[in-house]
GROMACS .gro file of N, CA and C in nm:
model
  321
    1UNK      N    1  -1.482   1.998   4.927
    1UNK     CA    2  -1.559   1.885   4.881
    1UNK      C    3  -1.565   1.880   4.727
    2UNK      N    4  -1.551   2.027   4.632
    2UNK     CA    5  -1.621   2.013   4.527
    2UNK      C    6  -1.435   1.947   4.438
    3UNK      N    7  -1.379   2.010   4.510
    3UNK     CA    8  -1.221   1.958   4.440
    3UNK      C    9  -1.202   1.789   4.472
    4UNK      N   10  -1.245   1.750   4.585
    4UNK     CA   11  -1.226   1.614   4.563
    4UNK      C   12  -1.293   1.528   4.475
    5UNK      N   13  -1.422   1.591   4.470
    5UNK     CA   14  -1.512   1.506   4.320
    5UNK      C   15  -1.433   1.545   4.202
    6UNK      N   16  -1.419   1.694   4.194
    6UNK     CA   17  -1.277   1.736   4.054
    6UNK      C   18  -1.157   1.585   4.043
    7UNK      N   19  -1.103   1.618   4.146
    7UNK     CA   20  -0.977   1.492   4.143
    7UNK      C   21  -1.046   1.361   4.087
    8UNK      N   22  -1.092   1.334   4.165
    8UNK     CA   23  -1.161   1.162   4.165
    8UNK      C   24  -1.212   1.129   4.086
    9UNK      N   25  -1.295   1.226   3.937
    9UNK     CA   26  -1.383   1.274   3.813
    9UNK      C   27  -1.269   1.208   3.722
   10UNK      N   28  -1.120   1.343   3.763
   10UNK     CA   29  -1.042   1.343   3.678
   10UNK      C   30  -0.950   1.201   3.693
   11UNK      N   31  -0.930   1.156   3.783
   11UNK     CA   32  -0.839   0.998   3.779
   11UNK      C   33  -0.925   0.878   3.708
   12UNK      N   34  -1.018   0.891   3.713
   12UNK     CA   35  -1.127   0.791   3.671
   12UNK      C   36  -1.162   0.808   3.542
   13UNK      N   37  -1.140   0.914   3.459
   13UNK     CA   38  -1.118   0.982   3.329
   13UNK      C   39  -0.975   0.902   3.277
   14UNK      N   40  -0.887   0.973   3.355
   14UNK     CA   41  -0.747   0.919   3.306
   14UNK      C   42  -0.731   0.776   3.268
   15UNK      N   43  -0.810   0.704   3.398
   15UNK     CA   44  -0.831   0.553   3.398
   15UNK      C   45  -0.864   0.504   3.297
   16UNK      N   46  -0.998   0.493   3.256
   16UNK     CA   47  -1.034   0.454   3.166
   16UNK      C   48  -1.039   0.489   3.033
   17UNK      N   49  -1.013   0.625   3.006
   17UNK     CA   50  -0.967   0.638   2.892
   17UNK      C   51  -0.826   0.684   2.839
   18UNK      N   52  -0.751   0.645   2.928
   18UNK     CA   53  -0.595   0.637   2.945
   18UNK      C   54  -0.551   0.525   2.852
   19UNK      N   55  -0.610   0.423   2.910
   19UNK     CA   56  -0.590   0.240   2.870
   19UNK      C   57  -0.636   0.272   2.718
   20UNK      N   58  -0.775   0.343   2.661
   20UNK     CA   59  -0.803   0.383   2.510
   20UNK      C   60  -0.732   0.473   2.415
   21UNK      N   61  -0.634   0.492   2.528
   21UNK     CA   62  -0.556   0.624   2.388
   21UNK      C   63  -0.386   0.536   2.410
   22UNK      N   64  -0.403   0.461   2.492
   22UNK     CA   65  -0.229   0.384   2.479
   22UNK      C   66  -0.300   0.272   2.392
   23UNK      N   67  -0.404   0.179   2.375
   23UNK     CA   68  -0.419   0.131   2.264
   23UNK      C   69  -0.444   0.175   2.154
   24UNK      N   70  -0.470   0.271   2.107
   24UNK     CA   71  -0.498   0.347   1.969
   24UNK      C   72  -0.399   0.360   1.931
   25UNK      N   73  -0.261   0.465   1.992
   25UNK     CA   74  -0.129   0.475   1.924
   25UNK      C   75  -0.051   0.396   1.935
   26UNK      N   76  -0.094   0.271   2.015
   26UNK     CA   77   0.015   0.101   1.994
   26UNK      C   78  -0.045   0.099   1.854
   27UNK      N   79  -0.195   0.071   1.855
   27UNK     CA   80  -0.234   0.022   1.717
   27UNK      C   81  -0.201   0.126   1.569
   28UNK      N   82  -0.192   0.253   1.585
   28UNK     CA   83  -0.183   0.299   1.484
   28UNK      C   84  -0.012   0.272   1.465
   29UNK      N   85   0.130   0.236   1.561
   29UNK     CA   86   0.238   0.246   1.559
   29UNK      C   87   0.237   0.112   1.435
   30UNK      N   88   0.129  -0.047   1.520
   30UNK     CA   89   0.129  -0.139   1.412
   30UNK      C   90   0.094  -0.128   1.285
   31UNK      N   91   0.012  -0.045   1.240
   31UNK     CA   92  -0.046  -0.039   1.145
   31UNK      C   93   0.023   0.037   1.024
   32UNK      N   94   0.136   0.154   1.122
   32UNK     CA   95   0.242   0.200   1.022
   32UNK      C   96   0.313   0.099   0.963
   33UNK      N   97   0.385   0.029   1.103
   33UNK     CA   98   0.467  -0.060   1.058
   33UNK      C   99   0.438  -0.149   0.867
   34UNK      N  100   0.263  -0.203   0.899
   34UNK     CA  101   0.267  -0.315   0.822
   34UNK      C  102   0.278  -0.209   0.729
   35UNK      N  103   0.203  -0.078   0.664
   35UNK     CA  104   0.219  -0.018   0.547
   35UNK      C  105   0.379  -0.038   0.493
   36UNK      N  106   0.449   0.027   0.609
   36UNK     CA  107   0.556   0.004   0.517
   36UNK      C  108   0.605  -0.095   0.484
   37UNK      N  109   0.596  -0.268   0.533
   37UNK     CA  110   0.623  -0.368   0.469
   37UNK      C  111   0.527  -0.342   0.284
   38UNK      N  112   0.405  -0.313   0.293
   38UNK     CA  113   0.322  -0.297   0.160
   38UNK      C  114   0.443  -0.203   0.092
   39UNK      N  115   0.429  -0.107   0.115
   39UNK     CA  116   0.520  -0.002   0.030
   39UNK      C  117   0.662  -0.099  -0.013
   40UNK      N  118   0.747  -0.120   0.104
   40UNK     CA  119   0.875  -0.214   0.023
   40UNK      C  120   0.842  -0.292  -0.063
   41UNK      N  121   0.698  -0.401  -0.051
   41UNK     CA  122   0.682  -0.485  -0.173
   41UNK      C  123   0.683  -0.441  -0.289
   42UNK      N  124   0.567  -0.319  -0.313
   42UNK     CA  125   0.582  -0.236  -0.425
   42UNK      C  126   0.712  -0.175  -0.474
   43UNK      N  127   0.831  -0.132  -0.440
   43UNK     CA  128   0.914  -0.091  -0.502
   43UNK      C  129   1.011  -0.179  -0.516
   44UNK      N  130   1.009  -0.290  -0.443
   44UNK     CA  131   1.085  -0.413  -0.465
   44UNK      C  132   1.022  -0.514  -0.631
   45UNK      N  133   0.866  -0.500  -0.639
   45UNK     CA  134   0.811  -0.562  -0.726
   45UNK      C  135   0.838  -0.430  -0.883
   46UNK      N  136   0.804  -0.341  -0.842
   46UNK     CA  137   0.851  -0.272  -0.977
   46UNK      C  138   0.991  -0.233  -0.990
   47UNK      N  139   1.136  -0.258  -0.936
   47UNK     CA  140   1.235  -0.300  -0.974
   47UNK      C  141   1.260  -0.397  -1.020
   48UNK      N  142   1.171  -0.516  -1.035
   48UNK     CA  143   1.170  -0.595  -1.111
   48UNK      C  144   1.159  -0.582  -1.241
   49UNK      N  145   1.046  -0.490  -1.251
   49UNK     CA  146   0.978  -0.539  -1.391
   49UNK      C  147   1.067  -0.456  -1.485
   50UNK      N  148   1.094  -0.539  -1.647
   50UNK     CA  149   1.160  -0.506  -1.750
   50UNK      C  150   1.109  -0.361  -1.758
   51UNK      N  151   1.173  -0.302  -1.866
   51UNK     CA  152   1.135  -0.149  -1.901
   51UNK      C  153   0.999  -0.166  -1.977
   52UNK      N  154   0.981  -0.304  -2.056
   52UNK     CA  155   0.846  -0.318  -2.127
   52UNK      C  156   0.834  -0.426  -2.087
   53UNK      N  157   0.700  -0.458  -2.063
   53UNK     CA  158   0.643  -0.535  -1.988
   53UNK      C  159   0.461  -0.586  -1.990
   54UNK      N  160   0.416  -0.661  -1.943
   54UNK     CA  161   0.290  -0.746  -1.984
   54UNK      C  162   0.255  -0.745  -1.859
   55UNK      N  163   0.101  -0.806  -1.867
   55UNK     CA  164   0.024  -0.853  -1.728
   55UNK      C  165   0.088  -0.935  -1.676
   56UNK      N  166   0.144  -1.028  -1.760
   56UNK     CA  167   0.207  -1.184  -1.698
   56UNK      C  168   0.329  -1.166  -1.599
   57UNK      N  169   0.387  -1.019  -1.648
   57UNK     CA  170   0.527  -0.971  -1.585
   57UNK      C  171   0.457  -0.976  -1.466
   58UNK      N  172   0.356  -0.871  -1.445
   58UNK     CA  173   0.368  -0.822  -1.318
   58UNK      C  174   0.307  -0.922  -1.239
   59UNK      N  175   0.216  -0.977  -1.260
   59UNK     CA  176   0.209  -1.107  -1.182
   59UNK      C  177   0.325  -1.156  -1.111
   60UNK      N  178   0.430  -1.181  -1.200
   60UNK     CA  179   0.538  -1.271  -1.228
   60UNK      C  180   0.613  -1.180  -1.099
   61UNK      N  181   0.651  -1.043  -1.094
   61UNK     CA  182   0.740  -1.010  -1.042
   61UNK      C  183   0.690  -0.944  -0.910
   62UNK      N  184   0.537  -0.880  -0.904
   62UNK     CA  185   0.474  -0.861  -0.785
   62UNK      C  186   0.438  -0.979  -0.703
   63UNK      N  187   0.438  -1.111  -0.761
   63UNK     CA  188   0.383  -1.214  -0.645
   63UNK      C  189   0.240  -1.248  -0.672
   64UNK      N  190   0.193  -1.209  -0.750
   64UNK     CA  191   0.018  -1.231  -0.753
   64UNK      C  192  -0.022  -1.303  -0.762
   65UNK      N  193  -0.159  -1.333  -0.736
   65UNK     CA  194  -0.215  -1.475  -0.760
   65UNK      C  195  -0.313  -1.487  -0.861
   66UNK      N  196  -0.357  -1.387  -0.926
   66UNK     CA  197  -0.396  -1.383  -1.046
   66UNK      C  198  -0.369  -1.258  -1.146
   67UNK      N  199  -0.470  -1.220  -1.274
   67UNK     CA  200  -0.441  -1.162  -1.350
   67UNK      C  201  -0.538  -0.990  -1.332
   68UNK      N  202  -0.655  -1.028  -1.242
   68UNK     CA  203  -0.696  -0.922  -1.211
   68UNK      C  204  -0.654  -0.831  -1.089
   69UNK      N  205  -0.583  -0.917  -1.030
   69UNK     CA  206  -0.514  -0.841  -0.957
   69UNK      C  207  -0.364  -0.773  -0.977
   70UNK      N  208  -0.338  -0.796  -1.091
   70UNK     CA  209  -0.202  -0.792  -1.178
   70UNK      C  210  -0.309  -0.635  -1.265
   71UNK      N  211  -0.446  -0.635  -1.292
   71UNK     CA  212  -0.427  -0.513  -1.356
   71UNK      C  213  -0.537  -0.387  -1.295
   72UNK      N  214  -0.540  -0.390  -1.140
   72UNK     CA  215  -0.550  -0.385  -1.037
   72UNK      C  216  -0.427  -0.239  -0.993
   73UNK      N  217  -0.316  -0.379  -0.996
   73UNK     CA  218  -0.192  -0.266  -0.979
   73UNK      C  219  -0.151  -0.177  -1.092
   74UNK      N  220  -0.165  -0.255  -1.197
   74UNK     CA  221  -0.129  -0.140  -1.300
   74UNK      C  222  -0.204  -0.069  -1.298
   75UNK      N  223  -0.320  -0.039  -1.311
   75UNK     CA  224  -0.395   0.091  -1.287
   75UNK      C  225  -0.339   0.199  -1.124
   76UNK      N  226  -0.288   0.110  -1.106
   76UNK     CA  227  -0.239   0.227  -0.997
   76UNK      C  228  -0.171   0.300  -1.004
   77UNK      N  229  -0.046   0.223  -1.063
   77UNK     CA  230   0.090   0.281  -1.153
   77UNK      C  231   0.082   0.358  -1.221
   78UNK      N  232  -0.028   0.321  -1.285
   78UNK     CA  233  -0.065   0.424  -1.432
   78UNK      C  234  -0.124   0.565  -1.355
   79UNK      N  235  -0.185   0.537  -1.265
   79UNK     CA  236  -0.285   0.641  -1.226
   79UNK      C  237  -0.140   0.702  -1.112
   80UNK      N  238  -0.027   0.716  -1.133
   80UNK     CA  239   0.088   0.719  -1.017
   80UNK      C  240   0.154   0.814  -1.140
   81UNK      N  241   0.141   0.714  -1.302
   81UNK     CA  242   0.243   0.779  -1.373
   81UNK      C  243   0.378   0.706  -1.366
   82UNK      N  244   0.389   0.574  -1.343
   82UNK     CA  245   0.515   0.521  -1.310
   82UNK      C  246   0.510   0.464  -1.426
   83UNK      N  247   0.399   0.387  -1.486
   83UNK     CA  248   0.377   0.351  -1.600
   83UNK      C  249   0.305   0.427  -1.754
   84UNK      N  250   0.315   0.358  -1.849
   84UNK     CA  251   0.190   0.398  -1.926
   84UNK      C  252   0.202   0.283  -2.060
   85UNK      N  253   0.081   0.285  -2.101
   85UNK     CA  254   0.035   0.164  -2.211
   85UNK      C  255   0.166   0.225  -2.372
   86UNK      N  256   0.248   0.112  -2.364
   86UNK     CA  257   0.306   0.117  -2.509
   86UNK      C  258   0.267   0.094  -2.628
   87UNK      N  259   0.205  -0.071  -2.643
   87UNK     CA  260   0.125  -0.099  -2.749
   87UNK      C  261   0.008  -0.212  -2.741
   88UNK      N  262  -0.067  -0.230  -2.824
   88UNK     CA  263  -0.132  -0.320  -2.820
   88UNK      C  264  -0.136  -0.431  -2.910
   89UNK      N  265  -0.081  -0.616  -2.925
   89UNK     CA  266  -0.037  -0.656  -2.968
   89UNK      C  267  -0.169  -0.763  -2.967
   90UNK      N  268  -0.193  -0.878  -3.030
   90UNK     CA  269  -0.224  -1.048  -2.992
   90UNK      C  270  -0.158  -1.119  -3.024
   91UNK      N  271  -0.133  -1.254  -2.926
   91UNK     CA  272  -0.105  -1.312  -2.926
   91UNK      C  273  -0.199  -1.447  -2.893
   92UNK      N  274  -0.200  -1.528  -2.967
   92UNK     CA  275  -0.251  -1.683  -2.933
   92UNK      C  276  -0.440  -1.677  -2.965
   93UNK      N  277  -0.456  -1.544  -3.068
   93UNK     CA  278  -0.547  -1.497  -3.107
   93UNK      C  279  -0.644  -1.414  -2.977
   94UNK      N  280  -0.573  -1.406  -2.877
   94UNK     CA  281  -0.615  -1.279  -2.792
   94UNK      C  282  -0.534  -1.112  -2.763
   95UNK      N  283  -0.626  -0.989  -2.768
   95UNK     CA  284  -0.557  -0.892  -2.801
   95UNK      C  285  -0.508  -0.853  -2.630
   96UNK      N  286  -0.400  -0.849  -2.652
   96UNK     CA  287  -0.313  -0.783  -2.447
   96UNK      C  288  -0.237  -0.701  -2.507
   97UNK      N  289  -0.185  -0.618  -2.419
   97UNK     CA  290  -0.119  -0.498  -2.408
   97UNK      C  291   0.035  -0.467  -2.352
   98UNK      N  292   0.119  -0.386  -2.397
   98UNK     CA  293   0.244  -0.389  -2.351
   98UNK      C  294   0.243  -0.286  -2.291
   99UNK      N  295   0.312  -0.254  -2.165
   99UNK     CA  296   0.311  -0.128  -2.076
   99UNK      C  297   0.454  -0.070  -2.065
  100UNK      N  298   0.488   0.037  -2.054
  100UNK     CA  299   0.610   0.086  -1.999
  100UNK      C  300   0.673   0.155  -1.946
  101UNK      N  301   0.775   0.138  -1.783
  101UNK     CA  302   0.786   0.225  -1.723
  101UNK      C  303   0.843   0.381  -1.763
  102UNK      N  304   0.756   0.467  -1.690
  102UNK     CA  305   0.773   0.593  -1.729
  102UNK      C  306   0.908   0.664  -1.660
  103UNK      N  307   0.888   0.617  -1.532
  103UNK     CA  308   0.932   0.726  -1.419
  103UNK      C  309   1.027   0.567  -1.367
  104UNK      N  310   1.081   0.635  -1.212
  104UNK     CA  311   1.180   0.608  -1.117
  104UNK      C  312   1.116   0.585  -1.027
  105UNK      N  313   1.087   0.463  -0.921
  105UNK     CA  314   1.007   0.492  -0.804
  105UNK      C  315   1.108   0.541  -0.735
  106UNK      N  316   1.096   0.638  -0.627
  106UNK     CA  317   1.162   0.740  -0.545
  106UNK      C  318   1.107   0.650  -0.439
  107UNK      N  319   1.197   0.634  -0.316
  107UNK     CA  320   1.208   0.592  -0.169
  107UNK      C  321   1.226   0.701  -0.093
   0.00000   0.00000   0.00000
């Protein structure tokens, strides 16, 4: 008697949390996937950019839709080491900055 409640415990286990662990590693399989679309953008967007380069670049060559999100990424870069600040210039009587790649992004 006590093995058939064992069995019947254990299928009803399997059951329902069978169906919760085949959706978790479908979802974590999707969720790789999209990273690596993110990751290709990034090394596709900084093969773009000149060896010296501006906020406007990276906008320009990452796709962005604005300018804080243009320095957003450069702080990432920077904080990666792919980049670093060259000089600081104005233009049009505002002071912006020139950046330049340091490194190689590696795939």
């Amino acid at each position: 008697m006590a093995e058939l409640i064992v069995n019947i415990q254990y299928a009803c286990q399997r059951y329902y949390f069978g169906a919760m662990a085949e959706a978790y590693f479908d979802n974590k399989l999707k969720d790789a996937s999209v990273n690596v679309q993110r990751r290709q953008k990034t090394y596709e967007g900084f093969e773009r950019l000149p060896d010296v380069f501006t906020t406007d670049d990276v906008v320009r060559c990452f796709q962005l839709k604005s300018a804080a999100t243009a320095y957003m990424r450069i702080s990432r870069l920077t904080k990666d080491r792919l980049i670093e600040k060259a000089e600081d210039y104005v233009e049009d009587g505002c002071a912006k900055v020139r950046y330049r790649k340091t490194g190689l992004l590696m795939i």
